[in-house]
Amino acid sequence: MIKSELIEKLAEDHPHLYQKDLEWVVNCVLEEITQALERGDRVELRGFGAFSVRNRPPRQGRNPRTGEAVAVKEKHVPFFKTGKELRERVDGKG
Amino acid sequence: MTNTVTRVDLADAVNREIGLPRQESGQLVEAVLDMISDTLVAGDSVKLSSFGSFVLRDKNGRVGRNPKTGEEVPIDPRRVLVFKPSQVLKERIDTALSKD
């Protein structure tokens, strides 16, 4: 399922709203999560999961072709941990 | 200082940015999360452009080991959910947090 399909299905359940409104709602939720992660904050959605940022410390890498040493800078990567309820449900145990 | 953002904050953002009533904003946030969850539970992955994809992976069963006792424990085959952040999301976060 892609974003536009998600919005269409939400529209079926909310006939009193314009599809445009639901598109804004979905984008607003995703943007708010993104901005929280940009601040280094955690987003905790009980039963669904939690988004956080993990730090990858700087390290000495190597160019695999030449064997030359290269400095790899510190990196901040988004991480999602599935919540207990959703984890059990996708595994057919919920 | 790390803060925690919850459903209430997402609902506040919908209320503030879109101007829908508070209660309805909360219900819509829940509806979005439920729709994503139900789709995944039904076995379909969810791809949200410029954010990321929630994909399902089927893991084979294997023999695990209790690291404390060394005892062998069978691990059943299972289905797990993995979030793959989009390039856009990864770049936004790394750029925002690398400055200081």
Coordinates of N, CA and C in Angstrom, one line a residue:
Chain A
M1 N 0.8 -1.2 0.0 CA 0.0 0.0 0.0 C 0.9 1.3 0.0
I2 N 0.6 2.2 -0.8 CA 1.3 3.5 -0.9 C 0.5 4.6 -0.3
K3 N 1.1 5.7 -0.1 CA 0.4 6.8 0.6 C -0.9 7.2 0.1
S4 N -1.0 7.3 -1.3 CA -2.3 7.7 -1.9 C -3.4 6.7 -1.6
E5 N -3.0 5.4 -1.6 CA -4.0 4.4 -1.3 C -4.4 4.4 0.2
L6 N -3.5 4.7 1.0 CA -3.8 4.9 2.5 C -4.8 6.0 2.6
I7 N -4.6 7.1 1.9 CA -5.5 8.3 2.0 C -6.9 8.0 1.5
E8 N -6.9 7.2 0.3 CA -8.2 6.8 -0.2 C -9.0 6.0 0.7
K9 N -8.3 5.0 1.4 CA -9.0 4.1 2.3 C -9.5 4.9 3.5
L10 N -8.7 5.9 4.0 CA -9.2 6.7 5.1 C -10.4 7.5 4.7
A11 N -10.4 8.0 3.5 CA -11.5 8.8 3.0 C -12.8 8.0 3.0
E12 N -12.7 6.7 2.7 CA -13.9 5.8 2.8 C -14.5 5.8 4.2
D13 N -13.7 5.8 5.2 CA -14.1 5.8 6.6 C -14.5 7.1 7.1
H14 N -14.2 8.2 6.4 CA -14.5 9.6 6.8 C -15.1 10.4 5.7
P15 N -16.4 9.9 5.3 CA -17.0 10.6 4.2 C -17.3 12.0 4.3
H16 N -17.3 12.5 5.6 CA -17.7 13.9 5.8 C -16.5 14.9 5.6
L17 N -15.3 14.3 5.4 CA -14.1 15.1 5.1 C -13.6 15.0 3.7
Y18 N -13.0 16.1 3.2 CA -12.5 16.1 1.9 C -11.2 15.2 1.9
Q19 N -11.0 14.6 0.7 CA -9.8 13.7 0.6 C -8.5 14.6 0.8
K20 N -8.6 15.9 0.4 CA -7.5 16.8 0.6 C -7.2 17.0 2.1
D21 N -8.2 17.0 2.9 CA -8.0 17.2 4.4 C -7.2 16.0 4.9
L22 N -7.6 14.8 4.4 CA -7.0 13.6 4.9 C -5.5 13.5 4.4
E23 N -5.3 14.0 3.2 CA -3.9 14.0 2.7 C -3.1 14.9 3.6
W24 N -3.7 16.1 4.1 CA -3.0 17.0 5.0 C -2.7 16.3 6.3
V25 N -3.7 15.5 6.8 CA -3.6 14.9 8.1 C -2.4 13.9 8.0
V26 N -2.4 13.1 7.0 CA -1.3 12.1 6.9 C 0.0 12.8 6.8
N27 N 0.1 13.8 5.9 CA 1.4 14.5 5.8 C 1.8 15.2 7.1
C28 N 0.8 15.8 7.8 CA 1.1 16.5 9.0 C 1.7 15.5 10.1
V29 N 1.1 14.3 10.2 CA 1.6 13.3 11.1 C 3.0 12.9 10.8
L30 N 3.3 12.6 9.5 CA 4.6 12.2 9.1 C 5.6 13.4 9.3
E31 N 5.2 14.6 9.0 CA 6.1 15.7 9.2 C 6.4 16.0 10.6
E32 N 5.4 15.8 11.5 CA 5.6 16.0 12.9 C 6.6 15.0 13.5
I33 N 6.5 13.7 13.0 CA 7.4 12.7 13.4 C 8.9 13.0 12.9
T34 N 8.9 13.5 11.7 CA 10.2 13.8 11.1 C 10.9 15.0 11.9
Q35 N 10.1 16.0 12.2 CA 10.7 17.2 12.9 C 11.1 16.8 14.3
A36 N 10.4 15.9 15.0 CA 10.8 15.4 16.3 C 12.2 14.7 16.2
L37 N 12.3 13.9 15.2 CA 13.6 13.2 15.0 C 14.7 14.2 14.7
E38 N 14.4 15.2 13.9 CA 15.4 16.2 13.6 C 15.9 16.9 14.8
R39 N 15.0 17.0 15.9 CA 15.5 17.6 17.1 C 16.2 16.6 18.0
G40 N 16.2 15.4 17.6 CA 16.8 14.3 18.3 C 15.8 13.7 19.4
D41 N 14.6 14.1 19.2 CA 13.5 13.6 20.2 C 13.1 12.1 19.8
R42 N 12.4 11.5 20.7 CA 11.9 10.2 20.5 C 10.4 10.3 20.2
V43 N 9.8 9.5 19.4 CA 8.4 9.5 19.2 C 7.8 8.1 19.6
E44 N 7.0 8.1 20.7 CA 6.5 6.9 21.2 C 5.1 6.7 21.0
L45 N 4.7 5.8 20.2 CA 3.3 5.5 19.9 C 2.9 4.1 20.4
R46 N 2.4 4.1 21.7 CA 2.1 2.8 22.3 C 1.3 1.9 21.5
G47 N 1.7 0.6 21.4 CA 1.0 -0.4 20.7 C 1.4 -0.4 19.2
F48 N 1.9 0.7 18.7 CA 2.4 0.8 17.3 C 3.9 0.6 17.3
G49 N 4.6 1.5 17.9 CA 6.0 1.5 17.9 C 6.7 2.8 18.3
A50 N 8.0 2.8 18.3 CA 8.7 4.0 18.7 C 9.8 4.4 17.7
F51 N 9.8 5.6 17.3 CA 10.9 6.1 16.4 C 11.9 6.8 17.3
S52 N 13.2 6.6 16.9 CA 14.2 7.3 17.7 C 15.4 7.5 16.7
V53 N 16.4 8.2 17.2 CA 17.6 8.4 16.4 C 18.8 7.7 17.0
R54 N 19.5 7.0 16.2 CA 20.7 6.3 16.7 C 21.9 6.9 16.2
N55 N 22.9 7.0 17.1 CA 24.2 7.6 16.6 C 25.2 6.6 16.2
R56 N 25.8 6.8 15.0 CA 26.9 5.9 14.6 C 28.1 6.7 14.8
P57 N 29.0 6.4 15.7 CA 30.2 7.2 15.9 C 31.1 7.2 14.7
P58 N 32.0 8.3 14.7 CA 32.9 8.4 13.5 C 33.8 7.2 13.6
R59 N 34.3 6.8 12.4 CA 35.2 5.6 12.4 C 36.1 5.7 11.2
Q60 N 37.2 4.9 11.3 CA 38.1 4.9 10.2 C 37.6 3.8 9.2
G61 N 37.2 4.3 8.0 CA 36.7 3.3 7.0 C 37.9 3.0 6.0
R62 N 37.5 2.2 5.0 CA 38.5 1.9 4.0 C 37.9 1.8 2.7
N63 N 38.5 2.4 1.7 CA 38.0 2.3 0.3 C 38.3 0.8 -0.1
P64 N 37.2 0.1 -0.4 CA 37.4 -1.4 -0.6 C 38.2 -1.6 -1.9
R65 N 38.2 -0.7 -2.8 CA 38.9 -0.9 -4.1 C 40.4 -0.6 -3.9
T66 N 40.8 0.5 -3.2 CA 42.2 0.8 -3.2 C 42.8 0.4 -1.8
G67 N 42.0 0.1 -0.8 CA 42.5 -0.3 0.5 C 42.9 1.0 1.3
E68 N 42.7 2.1 0.7 CA 43.1 3.4 1.3 C 42.2 3.7 2.5
A69 N 42.7 4.2 3.6 CA 42.0 4.6 4.8 C 41.2 5.9 4.6
V70 N 39.9 6.0 4.9 CA 39.1 7.2 4.8 C 38.4 7.4 6.1
A71 N 38.3 8.7 6.5 CA 37.6 9.0 7.8 C 36.1 9.1 7.5
V72 N 35.3 8.3 8.2 CA 33.9 8.3 8.0 C 33.3 9.1 9.2
K73 N 32.5 10.2 8.9 CA 32.0 11.1 9.9 C 30.9 10.4 10.8
E74 N 30.6 11.0 11.9 CA 29.6 10.5 12.8 C 28.2 10.6 12.0
K75 N 27.3 9.7 12.2 CA 26.1 9.7 11.5 C 24.9 9.5 12.5
H76 N 23.8 10.1 12.1 CA 22.6 10.0 12.9 C 21.5 9.3 12.0
V77 N 21.1 8.1 12.5 CA 20.1 7.4 11.6 C 18.8 7.1 12.4
P78 N 17.7 7.3 11.6 CA 16.4 7.0 12.2 C 16.2 5.5 12.5
F79 N 15.6 5.2 13.6 CA 15.3 3.8 13.9 C 13.9 3.6 14.4
F80 N 13.3 2.5 14.1 CA 11.9 2.2 14.5 C 11.9 0.8 15.2
K81 N 11.4 0.8 16.4 CA 11.2 -0.4 17.2 C 9.7 -0.7 17.2
T82 N 9.3 -1.8 16.7 CA 7.9 -2.2 16.6 C 7.3 -2.4 18.0
G83 N 6.1 -1.8 18.3 CA 5.5 -2.0 19.6 C 5.0 -3.4 19.8
K84 N 4.9 -3.8 21.1 CA 4.5 -5.2 21.4 C 3.2 -5.7 20.7
E85 N 2.2 -4.8 20.8 CA 0.9 -5.2 20.3 C 1.0 -5.5 18.7
L86 N 1.6 -4.5 18.0 CA 1.7 -4.7 16.6 C 2.7 -5.8 16.2
R87 N 3.7 -6.0 17.0 CA 4.7 -7.1 16.7 C 4.0 -8.4 16.8
E88 N 3.1 -8.6 17.8 CA 2.4 -9.8 18.0 C 1.3 -10.0 16.9
R89 N 0.7 -8.9 16.6 CA -0.4 -9.0 15.5 C 0.2 -9.4 14.2
V90 N 1.3 -8.8 13.7 CA 1.8 -9.1 12.4 C 2.3 -10.6 12.4
D91 N 2.6 -11.1 13.5 CA 3.1 -12.5 13.6 C 1.9 -13.5 13.8
G92 N 0.7 -12.9 13.7 CA -0.5 -13.8 13.8 C -0.8 -14.2 15.3
K93 N -0.2 -13.5 16.3 CA -0.5 -13.9 17.6 C -1.3 -13.0 18.4
G94 N -1.7 -11.9 17.8 CA -2.5 -10.8 18.5 C -3.9 -11.2 18.8
Chain B
M1 N 19.0 17.5 25.5 CA 17.8 17.0 26.3 C 16.9 16.3 25.3
T2 N 16.5 15.1 25.5 CA 15.7 14.4 24.7 C 14.2 14.4 25.2
N3 N 13.3 14.9 24.4 CA 11.9 14.9 24.7 C 11.2 13.7 24.1
T4 N 10.0 13.3 24.6 CA 9.3 12.3 24.0 C 8.0 12.8 23.4
V5 N 7.8 12.6 22.1 CA 6.6 13.0 21.4 C 5.6 11.8 21.4
T6 N 4.3 12.1 21.7 CA 3.3 11.1 21.7 C 2.1 11.4 20.8
R7 N 1.1 10.5 20.9 CA -0.1 10.7 20.1 C -0.7 12.1 20.3
V8 N -0.7 12.6 21.6 CA -1.2 13.9 21.9 C -0.6 15.0 21.1
D9 N 0.8 14.9 21.0 CA 1.5 15.9 20.3 C 1.1 15.9 18.8
L10 N 1.0 14.7 18.3 CA 0.6 14.5 16.8 C -0.8 15.1 16.6
A11 N -1.7 14.9 17.6 CA -3.1 15.4 17.5 C -3.1 16.9 17.5
D12 N -2.2 17.5 18.4 CA -2.1 18.9 18.6 C -1.6 19.5 17.3
A13 N -0.7 18.9 16.6 CA -0.2 19.4 15.3 C -1.3 19.4 14.3
V14 N -2.1 18.3 14.2 CA -3.2 18.3 13.2 C -4.2 19.4 13.5
N15 N -4.5 19.6 14.8 CA -5.4 20.7 15.2 C -4.9 22.0 14.9
R16 N -3.6 22.2 15.1 CA -2.9 23.5 14.9 C -2.7 23.8 13.4
E17 N -2.2 22.8 12.7 CA -1.9 23.0 11.3 C -3.0 23.0 10.3
I18 N -4.0 22.1 10.6 CA -5.1 22.0 9.7 C -6.4 22.6 10.2
G19 N -6.4 22.9 11.5 CA -7.6 23.6 12.1 C -8.8 22.7 12.3
L20 N -8.6 21.4 12.4 CA -9.7 20.5 12.7 C -9.9 20.5 14.2
P21 N -11.1 20.2 14.7 CA -11.3 20.2 16.1 C -10.4 19.2 16.8
R22 N -10.0 19.5 18.1 CA -9.1 18.7 18.9 C -9.5 17.2 18.9
Q23 N -10.7 17.0 19.3 CA -11.1 15.6 19.4 C -11.0 14.8 18.1
E24 N -11.5 15.5 17.0 CA -11.4 14.8 15.7 C -10.0 14.6 15.3
S25 N -9.1 15.6 15.6 CA -7.7 15.5 15.3 C -7.1 14.2 15.9
G26 N -7.5 14.0 17.2 CA -7.0 12.8 17.9 C -7.5 11.5 17.3
Q27 N -8.8 11.5 16.9 CA -9.4 10.4 16.3 C -8.7 10.1 14.9
L28 N -8.4 11.1 14.2 CA -7.7 11.0 12.9 C -6.3 10.4 13.0
V29 N -5.6 10.9 14.0 CA -4.2 10.3 14.2 C -4.3 8.8 14.4
E30 N -5.3 8.5 15.3 CA -5.5 7.0 15.6 C -5.9 6.3 14.3
A31 N -6.8 6.9 13.5 CA -7.2 6.2 12.3 C -6.1 6.0 11.3
V32 N -5.1 6.9 11.3 CA -4.0 6.7 10.4 C -3.1 5.6 10.9
L33 N -2.8 5.6 12.2 CA -2.0 4.5 12.8 C -2.7 3.1 12.6
D34 N -4.0 3.1 12.8 CA -4.8 1.9 12.7 C -4.8 1.3 11.3
M35 N -4.9 2.3 10.3 CA -4.9 1.9 8.9 C -3.6 1.2 8.5
I36 N -2.5 1.9 9.0 CA -1.1 1.3 8.7 C -1.0 -0.1 9.4
S37 N -1.4 -0.2 10.6 CA -1.3 -1.4 11.4 C -2.1 -2.5 10.7
D38 N -3.4 -2.2 10.4 CA -4.3 -3.3 9.8 C -3.8 -3.8 8.5
T39 N -3.2 -2.8 7.7 CA -2.6 -3.2 6.4 C -1.5 -4.2 6.6
L40 N -0.6 -3.9 7.6 CA 0.5 -4.8 7.9 C 0.1 -6.1 8.4
V41 N -0.9 -6.1 9.3 CA -1.4 -7.4 9.9 C -2.0 -8.2 8.7
A42 N -2.6 -7.6 7.7 CA -3.2 -8.3 6.6 C -2.1 -8.8 5.7
G43 N -0.8 -8.5 5.9 CA 0.3 -9.0 5.2 C 0.8 -8.1 4.0
D44 N 0.3 -6.9 4.0 CA 0.7 -6.0 2.9 C 1.7 -4.9 3.5
S45 N 2.8 -4.6 2.8 CA 3.7 -3.6 3.3 C 3.1 -2.2 3.0
V46 N 3.6 -1.2 3.7 CA 3.1 0.2 3.6 C 4.3 1.1 3.2
K47 N 4.2 1.8 2.0 CA 5.3 2.7 1.6 C 4.8 4.1 1.6
L48 N 5.5 4.9 2.4 CA 5.1 6.3 2.5 C 6.2 7.2 1.9
S49 N 6.0 7.7 0.7 CA 7.1 8.4 0.0 C 7.6 9.5 0.8
S50 N 8.9 9.7 0.7 CA 9.7 10.7 1.4 C 9.8 10.5 3.0
F51 N 9.1 9.4 3.4 CA 9.2 9.1 4.9 C 9.9 7.7 5.0
G52 N 9.3 6.7 4.5 CA 9.9 5.4 4.6 C 8.9 4.3 4.4
S53 N 9.4 3.0 4.4 CA 8.5 1.9 4.2 C 8.5 0.9 5.4
F54 N 7.3 0.5 5.7 CA 7.1 -0.6 6.7 C 7.0 -1.9 5.9
V55 N 8.0 -2.8 6.1 CA 8.0 -4.0 5.3 C 8.0 -5.2 6.2
L56 N 7.4 -6.3 5.8 CA 7.3 -7.5 6.5 C 8.4 -8.5 6.1
R57 N 9.0 -9.2 7.0 CA 10.0 -10.2 6.7 C 9.6 -11.5 7.4
D58 N 9.7 -12.5 6.6 CA 9.4 -13.9 7.2 C 10.8 -14.5 7.5
K59 N 10.9 -14.8 8.8 CA 12.2 -15.3 9.3 C 12.0 -16.8 9.5
N60 N 13.1 -17.6 9.1 CA 13.0 -19.0 9.3 C 13.2 -19.4 10.7
G61 N 12.7 -20.5 11.1 CA 13.0 -21.0 12.5 C 14.4 -21.4 12.6
R62 N 15.0 -21.3 13.8 CA 16.4 -21.7 14.0 C 16.6 -22.2 15.5
V63 N 17.7 -22.7 15.7 CA 18.0 -23.1 17.1 C 18.7 -22.0 17.8
G64 N 18.1 -21.4 18.8 CA 18.8 -20.3 19.5 C 19.5 -20.9 20.8
R65 N 20.1 -20.1 21.5 CA 20.8 -20.5 22.7 C 20.6 -19.5 23.8
N66 N 20.3 -20.0 25.0 CA 20.2 -19.1 26.1 C 21.6 -18.7 26.5
P67 N 22.0 -17.4 26.3 CA 23.4 -17.0 26.5 C 23.9 -17.2 27.9
K68 N 22.9 -17.3 28.9 CA 23.3 -17.4 30.3 C 23.6 -18.9 30.6
T69 N 22.7 -19.8 30.1 CA 22.9 -21.2 30.5 C 23.5 -22.0 29.4
G70 N 23.5 -21.5 28.2 CA 24.1 -22.3 27.1 C 23.1 -23.3 26.5
E71 N 21.9 -23.3 27.1 CA 20.9 -24.3 26.7 C 20.3 -23.9 25.3
E72 N 20.1 -25.0 24.6 CA 19.5 -24.7 23.2 C 18.0 -24.5 23.3
V73 N 17.5 -23.5 22.6 CA 16.0 -23.2 22.6 C 15.6 -23.1 21.2
P74 N 14.6 -23.9 20.8 CA 14.1 -23.7 19.4 C 13.4 -22.4 19.2
I75 N 13.7 -21.6 18.1 CA 13.0 -20.4 17.8 C 12.1 -20.7 16.6
D76 N 10.8 -20.5 16.7 CA 9.9 -20.8 15.6 C 10.0 -19.8 14.5
P77 N 9.6 -20.2 13.3 CA 9.6 -19.3 12.2 C 8.6 -18.2 12.6
R78 N 8.9 -16.9 12.2 CA 8.0 -15.8 12.5 C 8.1 -14.7 11.5
R79 N 7.1 -13.9 11.6 CA 7.0 -12.7 10.7 C 7.3 -11.5 11.5
V80 N 8.2 -10.7 11.0 CA 8.6 -9.4 11.7 C 8.4 -8.2 10.9
L81 N 8.2 -7.1 11.5 CA 8.0 -5.8 10.8 C 9.3 -5.0 10.9
V82 N 9.7 -4.5 9.7 CA 11.0 -3.7 9.7 C 10.6 -2.3 9.1
F83 N 11.1 -1.2 9.6 CA 11.0 0.1 9.0 C 12.2 0.5 8.3
K84 N 12.1 0.7 7.0 CA 13.2 1.2 6.2 C 13.0 2.7 5.9
P85 N 13.8 3.5 6.6 CA 13.7 5.0 6.4 C 14.1 5.4 4.9
S86 N 13.4 6.3 4.4 CA 13.7 6.8 3.0 C 15.0 7.6 3.0
Q87 N 15.5 7.8 1.9 CA 16.8 8.6 1.7 C 16.5 10.0 2.2
V88 N 15.3 10.6 1.9 CA 14.9 11.9 2.3 C 14.9 12.0 3.9
L89 N 14.3 11.1 4.5 CA 14.2 11.1 6.0 C 15.6 11.0 6.6
K90 N 16.4 10.1 6.1 CA 17.8 9.9 6.6 C 18.6 11.2 6.4
E91 N 18.5 11.8 5.3 CA 19.3 13.0 5.0 C 18.8 14.2 5.9
R92 N 17.5 14.3 6.1 CA 17.0 15.4 6.9 C 17.5 15.3 8.4
I93 N 17.4 14.1 8.9 CA 17.8 13.8 10.3 C 19.3 14.0 10.4
D94 N 20.1 13.5 9.5 CA 21.5 13.6 9.7 C 22.0 15.0 9.5
T95 N 21.4 15.8 8.6 CA 21.7 17.2 8.4 C 21.4 18.0 9.6
A96 N 20.2 17.8 10.2 CA 19.7 18.5 11.3 C 20.6 18.3 12.5
L97 N 21.1 17.1 12.7 CA 21.8 16.8 13.9 C 23.3 16.8 13.8
S98 N 23.8 17.1 12.6 CA 25.3 17.1 12.4 C 25.8 18.5 12.6
K99 N 25.0 19.5 12.6 CA 25.4 20.9 12.7 C 26.2 21.3 13.9
D100 N 25.7 20.8 15.1 CA 26.4 21.2 16.3 C 27.5 20.3 16.8

